[in-house]
Amino acid sequence: MTSDIAAASAAYETLFARTPSWRYSGGGADRTLFTLDNTTLELVAPHGDGDAAQRIRSALATQGEGLASLCFRTSDIAKTHRRLDRLTLKPEPVAEVESRDDSSGATLSWKRTRAATDATRGVRMFFLEREQERPLSVRTTTASITAMDHVVVSTADPERAAALYGARLGLDMALDRSHPEWGRLMFFRCGDLVVEVTHRPGKSETDAPDRLRGICWRVADIDATRARLIAAGVDVSEVRTGRKPGTRVMTARNGTCGVPTLLVQPSQGKPG
């Protein structure tokens, strides 16, 4: 979610070294999509003076720029809707949506639903069935971002978060580890990427909502990516050893529209 779609699009074109794959307007918003090897990042900014645009502006005024929601792909939206309903996640009726790319004039259509945010512990969640594959974002130079590695969700109640992402949403728990210094860490696999749920020690307000905290993007050569980003004026940290054995990581300090961002080179070319 951003207040300036042109600036945000340019920032992510620089970060990813890939072109937008789709641009369109509708429903009170301008949208730019970047489709990588395993996910799509959608940038959203308010457009016009309607109720939907005003809701986005209100959210920006309250929360600032940053991550706004998660969207999970499904092969059967009707089946997913029934499951969400049985699990008391209170899904909205399935909507059919179509968009036309501003550049090519091509159209895409999909079906989607959204769970009630109070039922998903404060994280907005959409579920989508696509009728066609989206075009991939074209690489503009070497050392581009290849894919998403993980998205981070912070929680004040790890047991309820584990029940939501594991038992109710059906994601595969790949890791559940606790440490006295950095708290509890859980990995839930979704395809070849991970939803990482974190709980810091000393947080006792279990009723506090969960929050989307950041994204980690995958690169093939972190040294080359760092050199490219520095040349483009992006402030990045030194490369350091990642928490997972064999990985190397660095932090992007700007150029991400307020999203805390980590870049990782997986071990031996494997997903992080």
GROMACS .gro file of C-alpha atoms in nm, residues 28-265:
model
  238
   28GLY     CA    1  -1.081   0.316  -0.621
   29ALA     CA    2  -0.717   0.214  -0.669
   30ASP     CA    3  -0.425   0.218  -0.910
   31ARG     CA    4  -0.235  -0.110  -0.911
   32THR     CA    5   0.104  -0.225  -1.035
   33LEU     CA    6   0.198  -0.594  -1.025
   34PHE     CA    7   0.542  -0.754  -1.028
   35THR     CA    8   0.523  -1.128  -1.093
   36LEU     CA    9   0.832  -1.325  -0.993
   37ASP     CA   10   0.905  -1.697  -1.018
   38ASN     CA   11   0.679  -1.795  -0.726
   39THR     CA   12   0.467  -1.496  -0.626
   40THR     CA   13   0.323  -1.158  -0.725
   41LEU     CA   14   0.376  -0.831  -0.540
   42GLU     CA   15   0.082  -0.593  -0.589
   43LEU     CA   16   0.135  -0.222  -0.525
   44VAL     CA   17  -0.188  -0.037  -0.446
   45ALA     CA   18  -0.251   0.338  -0.426
   46PRO     CA   19  -0.578   0.533  -0.392
   47HIS     CA   20  -0.740   0.664  -0.710
   48GLY     CA   21  -1.032   0.905  -0.725
   49ASP     CA   22  -1.266   1.023  -0.451
   50GLY     CA   23  -1.490   0.721  -0.399
   51ASP     CA   24  -1.540   0.527  -0.078
   52ALA     CA   25  -1.278   0.264  -0.165
   53ALA     CA   26  -1.015   0.528  -0.239
   54GLN     CA   27  -1.095   0.708   0.085
   55ARG     CA   28  -1.057   0.383   0.281
   56ILE     CA   29  -0.710   0.338   0.135
   57ARG     CA   30  -0.618   0.698   0.219
   58SER     CA   31  -0.747   0.648   0.573
   59ALA     CA   32  -0.537   0.333   0.612
   60LEU     CA   33  -0.231   0.516   0.482
   61ALA     CA   34  -0.290   0.801   0.726
   62THR     CA   35  -0.321   0.555   1.014
   63GLN     CA   36  -0.060   0.294   0.925
   64GLY     CA   37   0.167   0.457   0.670
   65GLU     CA   38   0.309   0.279   0.367
   66GLY     CA   39   0.386  -0.089   0.397
   67LEU     CA   40   0.245  -0.438   0.372
   68ALA     CA   41  -0.134  -0.448   0.373
   69SER     CA   42  -0.244  -0.807   0.306
   70LEU     CA   43  -0.160  -1.164   0.209
   71CYS     CA   44  -0.318  -1.345  -0.084
   72PHE     CA   45  -0.310  -1.725  -0.117
   73ARG     CA   46  -0.369  -1.895  -0.451
   74THR     CA   47  -0.612  -2.187  -0.471
   75SER     CA   48  -0.712  -2.421  -0.752
   76ASP     CA   49  -1.076  -2.439  -0.636
   77ILE     CA   50  -1.220  -2.122  -0.487
   78ALA     CA   51  -1.558  -2.280  -0.411
   79LYS     CA   52  -1.395  -2.557  -0.210
   80THR     CA   53  -1.171  -2.305  -0.034
   81HIS     CA   54  -1.473  -2.089   0.051
   82ARG     CA   55  -1.656  -2.385   0.204
   83ARG     CA   56  -1.349  -2.473   0.412
   84LEU     CA   57  -1.304  -2.116   0.533
   85ASP     CA   58  -1.670  -2.106   0.627
   86ARG     CA   59  -1.651  -2.434   0.821
   87LEU     CA   60  -1.348  -2.304   1.008
   88THR     CA   61  -1.538  -1.987   1.109
   89LEU     CA   62  -1.307  -1.758   0.911
   90LYS     CA   63  -1.621  -1.583   0.780
   91PRO     CA   64  -1.531  -1.549   0.411
   92GLU     CA   65  -1.698  -1.291   0.190
   93PRO     CA   66  -1.901  -1.418  -0.108
   94VAL     CA   67  -1.681  -1.523  -0.400
   95ALA     CA   68  -1.638  -1.233  -0.644
   96GLU     CA   69  -1.547  -1.255  -1.012
   97VAL     CA   70  -1.292  -0.991  -1.115
   98GLU     CA   71  -1.147  -0.886  -1.450
   99SER     CA   72  -0.873  -0.637  -1.526
  100ARG     CA   73  -0.718  -0.491  -1.841
  101ASP     CA   74  -0.347  -0.414  -1.855
  102ASP     CA   75  -0.291  -0.045  -1.926
  103SER     CA   76   0.004  -0.115  -2.158
  104SER     CA   77  -0.092  -0.420  -2.363
  105GLY     CA   78  -0.470  -0.409  -2.341
  106ALA     CA   79  -0.470  -0.779  -2.246
  107THR     CA   80  -0.724  -0.898  -1.991
  108LEU     CA   81  -0.703  -1.133  -1.693
  109SER     CA   82  -0.988  -1.272  -1.487
  110TRP     CA   83  -0.998  -1.442  -1.149
  111LYS     CA   84  -1.225  -1.531  -0.860
  112ARG     CA   85  -1.151  -1.429  -0.503
  113THR     CA   86  -1.278  -1.422  -0.151
  114ARG     CA   87  -1.155  -1.259   0.166
  115ALA     CA   88  -1.160  -1.391   0.523
  116ALA     CA   89  -1.280  -1.167   0.805
  117THR     CA   90  -0.980  -0.981   0.946
  118ASP     CA   91  -1.092  -1.030   1.304
  119ALA     CA   92  -1.091  -1.406   1.240
  120THR     CA   93  -0.738  -1.402   1.093
  121ARG     CA   94  -0.593  -1.219   1.396
  122GLY     CA   95  -0.560  -0.881   1.223
  123VAL     CA   96  -0.385  -0.986   0.901
  124ARG     CA   97  -0.596  -0.920   0.590
  125MET     CA   98  -0.613  -1.242   0.386
  126PHE     CA   99  -0.744  -1.298   0.036
  127PHE     CA  100  -0.783  -1.627  -0.151
  128LEU     CA  101  -0.771  -1.629  -0.529
  129GLU     CA  102  -0.834  -1.870  -0.816
  130ARG     CA  103  -0.682  -1.754  -1.144
  131GLU     CA  104  -0.816  -1.850  -1.485
  132GLN     CA  105  -0.489  -1.764  -1.663
  133GLU     CA  106  -0.126  -1.736  -1.561
  134ARG     CA  107   0.003  -1.383  -1.517
  135PRO     CA  108   0.295  -1.275  -1.736
  136LEU     CA  109   0.630  -1.276  -1.558
  137SER     CA  110   0.814  -0.952  -1.489
  138VAL     CA  111   1.094  -0.920  -1.743
  139ARG     CA  112   1.449  -0.893  -1.612
  140THR     CA  113   1.610  -0.559  -1.704
  141THR     CA  114   1.967  -0.646  -1.608
  142THR     CA  115   2.171  -0.912  -1.431
  143ALA     CA  116   2.156  -0.980  -1.056
  144SER     CA  117   1.779  -0.945  -1.042
  145ILE     CA  118   1.548  -1.069  -0.767
  146THR     CA  119   1.428  -1.418  -0.856
  147ALA     CA  120   1.150  -1.502  -0.607
  148MET     CA  121   1.007  -1.448  -0.262
  149ASP     CA  122   1.176  -1.649   0.012
  150HIS     CA  123   0.946  -1.569   0.306
  151VAL     CA  124   0.703  -1.317   0.448
  152VAL     CA  125   0.716  -1.236   0.820
  153VAL     CA  126   0.417  -1.217   1.053
  154SER     CA  127   0.465  -1.111   1.415
  155THR     CA  128   0.225  -1.243   1.676
  156ALA     CA  129   0.156  -1.189   2.046
  157ASP     CA  130  -0.008  -1.532   2.074
  158PRO     CA  131   0.202  -1.804   1.904
  159GLU     CA  132  -0.034  -2.087   1.993
  160ARG     CA  133  -0.330  -1.921   1.820
  161ALA     CA  134  -0.111  -1.825   1.526
  162ALA     CA  135   0.006  -2.185   1.493
  163ALA     CA  136  -0.355  -2.301   1.494
  164LEU     CA  137  -0.448  -2.046   1.227
  165TYR     CA  138  -0.167  -2.106   0.977
  166GLY     CA  139  -0.124  -2.476   1.043
  167ALA     CA  140  -0.453  -2.638   1.139
  168ARG     CA  141  -0.702  -2.394   0.986
  169LEU     CA  142  -0.527  -2.274   0.671
  170GLY     CA  143  -0.357  -2.610   0.622
  171LEU     CA  144   0.000  -2.487   0.569
  172ASP     CA  145   0.280  -2.733   0.647
  173MET     CA  146   0.468  -2.644   0.967
  174ALA     CA  147   0.833  -2.695   0.873
  175LEU     CA  148   0.992  -2.546   1.185
  176ASP     CA  149   0.895  -2.459   1.543
  177ARG     CA  150   1.189  -2.334   1.746
  178SER     CA  151   1.223  -2.128   2.064
  179HIS     CA  152   1.520  -1.936   2.198
  180PRO     CA  153   1.545  -1.730   2.521
  181GLU     CA  154   1.694  -1.431   2.336
  182TRP     CA  155   1.489  -1.403   2.018
  183GLY     CA  156   1.171  -1.587   2.115
  184ARG     CA  157   0.970  -1.836   1.912
  185LEU     CA  158   1.004  -1.890   1.539
  186MET     CA  159   0.766  -2.096   1.321
  187PHE     CA  160   0.790  -2.169   0.949
  188PHE     CA  161   0.481  -2.263   0.750
  189ARG     CA  162   0.548  -2.376   0.394
  190CYS     CA  163   0.328  -2.253   0.111
  191GLY     CA  164   0.459  -2.389  -0.218
  192ASP     CA  165   0.832  -2.314  -0.226
  193LEU     CA  166   0.808  -2.010   0.001
  194VAL     CA  167   0.748  -1.971   0.374
  195VAL     CA  168   0.517  -1.776   0.603
  196GLU     CA  169   0.745  -1.703   0.901
  197VAL     CA  170   0.563  -1.637   1.228
  198THR     CA  171   0.763  -1.476   1.507
  199HIS     CA  172   0.693  -1.414   1.874
  200ARG     CA  173   0.934  -1.205   2.081
  201PRO     CA  174   0.982  -1.288   2.450
  202GLY     CA  175   0.823  -1.063   2.707
  203LYS     CA  176   0.514  -0.991   2.497
  204SER     CA  177   0.221  -1.074   2.725
  205GLU     CA  178  -0.069  -0.894   2.549
  206THR     CA  179  -0.206  -1.199   2.371
  207ASP     CA  180  -0.508  -1.006   2.240
  208ALA     CA  181  -0.290  -0.772   2.033
  209PRO     CA  182  -0.342  -0.826   1.658
  210ASP     CA  183  -0.086  -1.002   1.442
  211ARG     CA  184   0.114  -0.779   1.206
  212LEU     CA  185   0.280  -0.821   0.869
  213ARG     CA  186   0.640  -0.729   0.943
  214GLY     CA  187   0.848  -0.774   0.630
  215ILE     CA  188   0.954  -0.970   0.324
  216CYS     CA  189   1.266  -1.163   0.229
  217TRP     CA  190   1.350  -1.187  -0.143
  218ARG     CA  191   1.568  -1.453  -0.303
  219VAL     CA  192   1.875  -1.376  -0.519
  220ALA     CA  193   2.118  -1.600  -0.704
  221ASP     CA  194   2.432  -1.391  -0.636
  222ILE     CA  195   2.408  -1.161  -0.337
  223ASP     CA  196   2.741  -0.985  -0.402
  224ALA     CA  197   2.639  -0.895  -0.757
  225THR     CA  198   2.295  -0.784  -0.636
  226ARG     CA  199   2.452  -0.565  -0.368
  227ALA     CA  200   2.680  -0.398  -0.623
  228ARG     CA  201   2.386  -0.337  -0.857
  229LEU     CA  202   2.170  -0.184  -0.585
  230ILE     CA  203   2.448   0.042  -0.456
  231ALA     CA  204   2.508   0.167  -0.811
  232ALA     CA  205   2.134   0.242  -0.834
  233GLY     CA  206   2.143   0.447  -0.512
  234VAL     CA  207   1.977   0.194  -0.281
  235ASP     CA  208   2.110   0.187   0.076
  236VAL     CA  209   2.198  -0.173   0.160
  237SER     CA  210   2.383  -0.332   0.449
  238GLU     CA  211   2.697  -0.540   0.434
  239VAL     CA  212   2.646  -0.904   0.343
  240ARG     CA  213   2.634  -1.126   0.651
  241THR     CA  214   2.583  -1.491   0.737
  242GLY     CA  215   2.216  -1.586   0.757
  243ARG     CA  216   2.051  -1.767   1.045
  244LYS     CA  217   1.994  -2.071   0.824
  245PRO     CA  218   2.322  -2.258   0.762
  246GLY     CA  219   2.479  -2.184   0.426
  247THR     CA  220   2.276  -1.869   0.353
  248ARG     CA  221   2.404  -1.513   0.309
  249VAL     CA  222   2.180  -1.211   0.364
  250MET     CA  223   2.169  -0.833   0.352
  251THR     CA  224   1.914  -0.565   0.438
  252ALA     CA  225   1.770  -0.304   0.201
  253ARG     CA  226   1.733   0.013   0.409
  254ASN     CA  227   1.536   0.222   0.160
  255GLY     CA  228   1.361   0.195  -0.173
  256THR     CA  229   1.099  -0.052  -0.045
  257CYS     CA  230   0.800   0.175   0.032
  258GLY     CA  231   0.832   0.124   0.405
  259VAL     CA  232   0.849  -0.257   0.390
  260PRO     CA  233   1.130  -0.407   0.604
  261THR     CA  234   1.322  -0.601   0.341
  262LEU     CA  235   1.587  -0.873   0.351
  263LEU     CA  236   1.763  -1.032   0.054
  264VAL     CA  237   1.897  -1.386   0.079
  265GLN     CA  238   2.123  -1.605  -0.127
   0.00000   0.00000   0.00000
